[in-house]
CSV table of C-alpha atoms in Angstrom, one decimal:
chain,number,residue,atom,x,y,z
A,28,UNK,CA,46.8,-47.0,-58.5
A,29,UNK,CA,46.4,-43.6,-59.7
A,30,UNK,CA,42.8,-43.4,-58.7
A,31,UNK,CA,43.6,-44.4,-54.8
A,32,UNK,CA,44.5,-42.0,-51.8
A,33,UNK,CA,47.0,-42.6,-49.4
A,34,UNK,CA,45.8,-42.4,-45.9
A,35,UNK,CA,47.8,-41.6,-43.0
A,36,UNK,CA,48.6,-45.3,-42.1
A,37,UNK,CA,50.0,-46.4,-45.8
A,38,UNK,CA,46.9,-48.0,-46.7
A,39,UNK,CA,45.2,-46.6,-50.0
A,40,UNK,CA,41.6,-45.9,-50.2
A,41,UNK,CA,39.9,-46.3,-53.4
A,42,UNK,CA,37.9,-43.6,-54.7
A,43,UNK,CA,35.8,-45.4,-57.7
A,44,UNK,CA,32.3,-45.3,-57.1
A,45,UNK,CA,30.2,-48.1,-57.3
A,46,UNK,CA,29.7,-48.7,-60.9
A,47,UNK,CA,33.7,-49.1,-61.1
A,48,UNK,CA,33.7,-45.6,-62.6
A,49,UNK,CA,37.0,-43.1,-61.7
A,50,UNK,CA,34.7,-40.1,-63.6
A,51,UNK,CA,32.5,-39.7,-60.9
A,52,UNK,CA,34.3,-39.9,-57.7
A,53,UNK,CA,32.8,-41.2,-54.7
A,54,UNK,CA,32.1,-38.6,-52.3
A,55,UNK,CA,32.1,-40.4,-49.1
A,56,UNK,CA,35.6,-41.7,-49.7
A,57,UNK,CA,36.6,-38.2,-50.2
A,58,UNK,CA,35.6,-37.5,-47.2
A,59,UNK,CA,36.6,-40.3,-45.4
A,60,UNK,CA,40.1,-39.3,-46.7
A,61,UNK,CA,39.8,-35.5,-46.0
A,62,UNK,CA,39.0,-36.6,-42.5
A,63,UNK,CA,42.1,-38.8,-41.9
A,64,UNK,CA,43.7,-36.3,-42.6
A,65,UNK,CA,42.8,-33.6,-40.5
A,66,UNK,CA,41.7,-35.3,-37.0
A,67,UNK,CA,45.2,-37.3,-35.1
A,68,UNK,CA,45.5,-39.1,-38.8
A,69,UNK,CA,42.9,-41.8,-37.7
A,70,UNK,CA,41.5,-43.9,-40.9
A,71,UNK,CA,38.4,-44.6,-38.8
A,72,UNK,CA,36.7,-41.4,-39.5
A,73,UNK,CA,33.9,-40.0,-41.3
A,74,UNK,CA,32.3,-37.0,-42.1
A,75,UNK,CA,29.3,-37.1,-40.4
A,76,UNK,CA,26.1,-34.7,-40.6
A,77,UNK,CA,27.5,-31.9,-38.0
A,78,UNK,CA,30.5,-31.3,-40.4
A,79,UNK,CA,32.8,-33.2,-37.8
A,80,UNK,CA,34.6,-35.9,-38.5
A,81,UNK,CA,33.9,-38.7,-36.4
A,82,UNK,CA,34.6,-42.8,-35.8
A,83,UNK,CA,31.0,-44.2,-36.6
A,84,UNK,CA,31.0,-47.2,-34.2
A,85,UNK,CA,32.5,-45.3,-31.2
A,86,UNK,CA,30.7,-43.1,-28.5
A,87,UNK,CA,32.0,-40.0,-27.5
A,88,UNK,CA,33.5,-39.8,-24.5
A,89,UNK,CA,32.4,-36.3,-23.8
A,90,UNK,CA,28.7,-37.6,-24.1
A,91,UNK,CA,28.9,-39.9,-21.6
A,92,UNK,CA,30.2,-37.0,-19.4
A,93,UNK,CA,28.5,-34.0,-19.6
A,94,UNK,CA,30.7,-31.9,-16.8
A,95,UNK,CA,33.9,-33.2,-19.3
A,96,UNK,CA,31.9,-32.0,-22.1
A,97,UNK,CA,31.0,-28.2,-21.0
A,98,UNK,CA,35.0,-27.9,-20.1
A,99,UNK,CA,36.1,-28.4,-23.4
A,100,UNK,CA,33.7,-26.4,-24.8
A,101,UNK,CA,34.8,-23.4,-22.7
A,102,UNK,CA,38.8,-24.6,-23.6
A,103,UNK,CA,37.8,-24.8,-27.2
A,104,UNK,CA,35.5,-21.8,-27.3
A,105,UNK,CA,38.3,-19.5,-27.0
A,106,UNK,CA,38.5,-19.7,-31.0
A,107,UNK,CA,34.9,-18.5,-31.7
A,108,UNK,CA,34.9,-16.0,-28.4
A,109,UNK,CA,33.9,-12.3,-29.8
A,110,UNK,CA,36.3,-10.6,-27.2
A,111,UNK,CA,38.9,-13.1,-27.8
A,112,UNK,CA,42.6,-13.0,-28.9
A,113,UNK,CA,41.1,-14.4,-32.2
A,114,UNK,CA,38.1,-12.1,-32.4
A,115,UNK,CA,40.0,-10.1,-35.3
A,116,UNK,CA,40.1,-13.3,-37.2
A,117,UNK,CA,36.1,-14.0,-37.8
A,118,UNK,CA,35.1,-11.6,-40.0
A,119,UNK,CA,37.8,-13.6,-42.8
A,120,UNK,CA,38.0,-17.3,-41.4
A,121,UNK,CA,34.9,-18.5,-39.7
A,122,UNK,CA,35.4,-20.0,-36.8
A,123,UNK,CA,32.7,-23.0,-36.4
A,124,UNK,CA,34.5,-26.3,-37.8
A,125,UNK,CA,37.7,-25.4,-36.0
A,126,UNK,CA,35.6,-25.1,-33.0
A,127,UNK,CA,33.9,-28.5,-33.7
A,128,UNK,CA,36.9,-30.6,-34.6
A,129,UNK,CA,38.9,-28.7,-31.4
A,130,UNK,CA,35.2,-30.6,-29.3
A,131,UNK,CA,36.5,-33.4,-31.2
A,132,UNK,CA,40.0,-34.4,-30.8
A,133,UNK,CA,39.8,-33.4,-27.0
A,134,UNK,CA,37.0,-35.6,-26.6
A,135,UNK,CA,38.5,-38.2,-28.3
A,136,UNK,CA,41.5,-38.5,-26.0
A,137,UNK,CA,39.1,-38.4,-23.0
A,138,UNK,CA,38.5,-34.7,-22.5
A,139,UNK,CA,42.3,-34.3,-22.6
A,140,UNK,CA,42.4,-30.1,-23.8
A,141,UNK,CA,46.3,-30.8,-25.1
A,142,UNK,CA,44.5,-32.6,-28.0
A,143,UNK,CA,42.1,-29.8,-29.0
A,144,UNK,CA,45.2,-27.2,-29.2
A,145,UNK,CA,46.0,-28.4,-33.0
A,146,UNK,CA,42.6,-27.4,-34.2
A,147,UNK,CA,43.6,-24.0,-32.2
A,148,UNK,CA,46.8,-23.2,-33.7
A,149,UNK,CA,45.4,-24.3,-37.7
A,150,UNK,CA,42.6,-21.8,-36.9
A,151,UNK,CA,45.3,-18.8,-36.2
A,152,UNK,CA,47.6,-20.2,-39.1
A,153,UNK,CA,45.0,-20.0,-41.3
A,154,UNK,CA,43.7,-16.3,-39.8
A,155,UNK,CA,47.5,-15.0,-40.2
A,156,UNK,CA,47.4,-16.3,-43.9
A,157,UNK,CA,44.1,-14.5,-45.0
A,158,UNK,CA,44.8,-11.6,-42.9
A,159,UNK,CA,48.4,-11.3,-43.9
A,160,UNK,CA,49.3,-10.7,-39.9
A,161,UNK,CA,51.2,-12.2,-37.5
A,162,UNK,CA,48.7,-12.7,-33.6
A,163,UNK,CA,51.8,-13.9,-31.7
A,164,UNK,CA,51.1,-15.9,-28.6
A,165,UNK,CA,47.5,-15.7,-28.8
A,166,UNK,CA,46.5,-18.9,-26.4
A,167,UNK,CA,49.3,-19.7,-23.3
A,168,UNK,CA,47.7,-22.8,-22.9
A,169,UNK,CA,48.6,-23.9,-26.5
A,170,UNK,CA,51.9,-22.3,-27.0
A,171,UNK,CA,54.8,-24.1,-28.1
A,172,UNK,CA,57.2,-21.4,-25.6
A,173,UNK,CA,54.7,-20.8,-22.8
A,174,UNK,CA,58.2,-19.4,-20.7
A,175,UNK,CA,59.1,-16.9,-23.6
A,176,UNK,CA,58.5,-12.9,-23.6
A,177,UNK,CA,54.9,-13.4,-22.7
A,178,UNK,CA,55.1,-15.4,-19.4
A,179,UNK,CA,52.0,-16.9,-17.8
A,180,UNK,CA,53.8,-16.4,-14.2
A,181,UNK,CA,54.0,-13.3,-12.2
A,182,UNK,CA,55.5,-11.0,-12.4
A,183,UNK,CA,59.3,-11.8,-11.5
A,184,UNK,CA,58.1,-15.8,-10.4
A,185,UNK,CA,59.9,-18.3,-12.3
A,186,UNK,CA,58.1,-20.2,-15.5
A,187,UNK,CA,59.6,-23.6,-16.2
A,188,UNK,CA,58.6,-25.1,-19.4
A,189,UNK,CA,57.3,-28.8,-18.8
A,190,UNK,CA,55.7,-31.2,-21.6
A,191,UNK,CA,54.2,-33.4,-18.9
A,192,UNK,CA,52.0,-30.4,-18.0
A,193,UNK,CA,49.1,-29.0,-19.4
A,194,UNK,CA,49.3,-26.4,-19.8
A,195,UNK,CA,52.9,-27.1,-20.4
A,196,UNK,CA,54.8,-25.0,-17.9
A,197,UNK,CA,54.8,-24.3,-14.2
A,198,UNK,CA,54.9,-21.2,-12.1
A,199,UNK,CA,57.3,-21.1,-8.7
A,200,UNK,CA,56.2,-19.7,-5.5
A,201,UNK,CA,55.2,-16.1,-5.4
A,202,UNK,CA,57.6,-13.1,-3.8
A,203,UNK,CA,57.7,-13.0,-0.4
A,204,UNK,CA,54.6,-10.2,0.6
A,205,UNK,CA,52.1,-12.2,-1.5
A,206,UNK,CA,49.9,-14.6,-1.8
A,207,UNK,CA,48.7,-17.2,-4.6
A,208,UNK,CA,50.0,-20.1,-6.6
A,209,UNK,CA,52.8,-18.2,-9.0
A,210,UNK,CA,50.0,-17.7,-11.7
A,211,UNK,CA,48.6,-15.2,-9.8
A,212,UNK,CA,49.8,-13.7,-6.8
A,213,UNK,CA,47.9,-11.3,-4.3
A,214,UNK,CA,49.4,-8.8,-2.6
A,215,UNK,CA,49.2,-9.0,1.5
A,216,UNK,CA,48.2,-6.4,3.5
A,217,UNK,CA,50.6,-6.7,6.5
A,218,UNK,CA,49.2,-3.7,7.7
A,219,UNK,CA,45.5,-5.5,8.0
A,220,UNK,CA,46.4,-8.7,8.8
A,221,UNK,CA,49.0,-8.0,11.4
A,222,UNK,CA,49.8,-5.0,13.2
A,223,UNK,CA,53.8,-4.5,12.6
A,224,UNK,CA,53.9,-0.3,13.3
A,225,UNK,CA,53.6,1.0,16.7
A,226,UNK,CA,50.4,2.2,17.8
A,227,UNK,CA,51.3,6.0,17.0
A,228,UNK,CA,52.2,6.0,13.2
A,229,UNK,CA,49.8,4.6,10.5
A,230,UNK,CA,51.3,1.6,8.9
A,231,UNK,CA,51.9,1.6,5.4
A,232,UNK,CA,50.8,-1.4,3.2
A,233,UNK,CA,52.8,-1.6,0.2
A,234,UNK,CA,53.3,-3.8,-3.2
A,235,UNK,CA,55.0,-6.4,-1.6
A,236,UNK,CA,55.5,-5.5,1.9
A,237,UNK,CA,55.0,-2.6,4.5
A,238,UNK,CA,56.6,0.5,5.7
A,239,UNK,CA,56.3,2.2,9.4
A,240,UNK,CA,57.3,5.4,9.4
A,241,UNK,CA,59.4,6.8,11.7
A,242,UNK,CA,58.3,7.5,15.2
A,243,UNK,CA,56.8,11.0,16.0
A,244,UNK,CA,58.2,14.1,18.2
A,245,UNK,CA,58.4,12.9,21.5
A,246,UNK,CA,58.9,9.2,20.7
A,247,UNK,CA,62.0,7.4,20.0
A,248,UNK,CA,62.5,4.8,17.3
A,249,UNK,CA,63.2,3.9,14.0
A,250,UNK,CA,61.5,3.7,10.2
A,251,UNK,CA,60.6,0.2,10.0
A,252,UNK,CA,60.0,-2.1,6.5
A,253,UNK,CA,59.5,-6.0,5.9
A,254,UNK,CA,57.4,-7.9,3.9
A,255,UNK,CA,54.7,-10.9,4.7
A,256,UNK,CA,52.8,-12.1,7.6
A,257,UNK,CA,56.1,-13.4,9.2
A,258,UNK,CA,58.0,-10.5,9.0
A,259,UNK,CA,54.9,-8.5,10.4
A,260,UNK,CA,54.1,-10.3,13.3
A,261,UNK,CA,58.1,-11.2,14.7
A,262,UNK,CA,59.9,-8.1,14.1
A,263,UNK,CA,57.0,-5.0,15.3
A,264,UNK,CA,58.2,-1.4,15.3
A,265,UNK,CA,58.6,0.1,18.9
A,266,UNK,CA,57.9,3.7,19.2
A,267,UNK,CA,58.9,4.9,23.2
A,268,UNK,CA,58.2,7.8,24.6
A,269,UNK,CA,61.0,10.0,25.7
A,270,UNK,CA,60.6,11.3,29.1
A,271,UNK,CA,62.2,15.3,28.4
A,272,UNK,CA,61.0,15.6,32.4
A,273,UNK,CA,64.4,13.6,33.1
């Protein structure tokens, strides 16, 4: 009928008020229609008093898991973060409703952050339209191409796009001379953690490796360079005293 609203499931929602008049449409039904199309296509949702679309018969998963809700709030908080990637948007696009919907979407899926990305992307699109700018990959966890130009992995580490993961990527091993998970890699101080150089020279730690300078005058031996603890402990520099009297 002309006075019906189509829901995502294909079901129609009659918008007449209780008197059957179409001149004054039911506000509650309009809210239900709006919620059905904004939150994962769920016909059961209504607009709650806090401005969030909710299933009135469901106990939100996050309310039974305080620690998980805190994690969801931190994840979705990127929308409202005054120093975050969307800070430039706040004066033109109010973030609060998107923040609430992000929490609802993630909590409705047992705290799965992936489902909060829809609200984050929606906020980004609204911001870009209003400010007529392109923000680019502002939040890697929700990026459709996390291994693109702005790879989240450490420099030189292979990034692999994997939709079965969240965030949807994995990082390879850290380069030789570094420790970490591939996302973050910290330089190993081979000079401090091992003793790769002769005691008559000063070991120099370098990014990803170390250098043992040439042996000083009166000693024979060569410069040594290496990378990693194994190299620093198995191939130690030797500076031998030269017997000038022989």
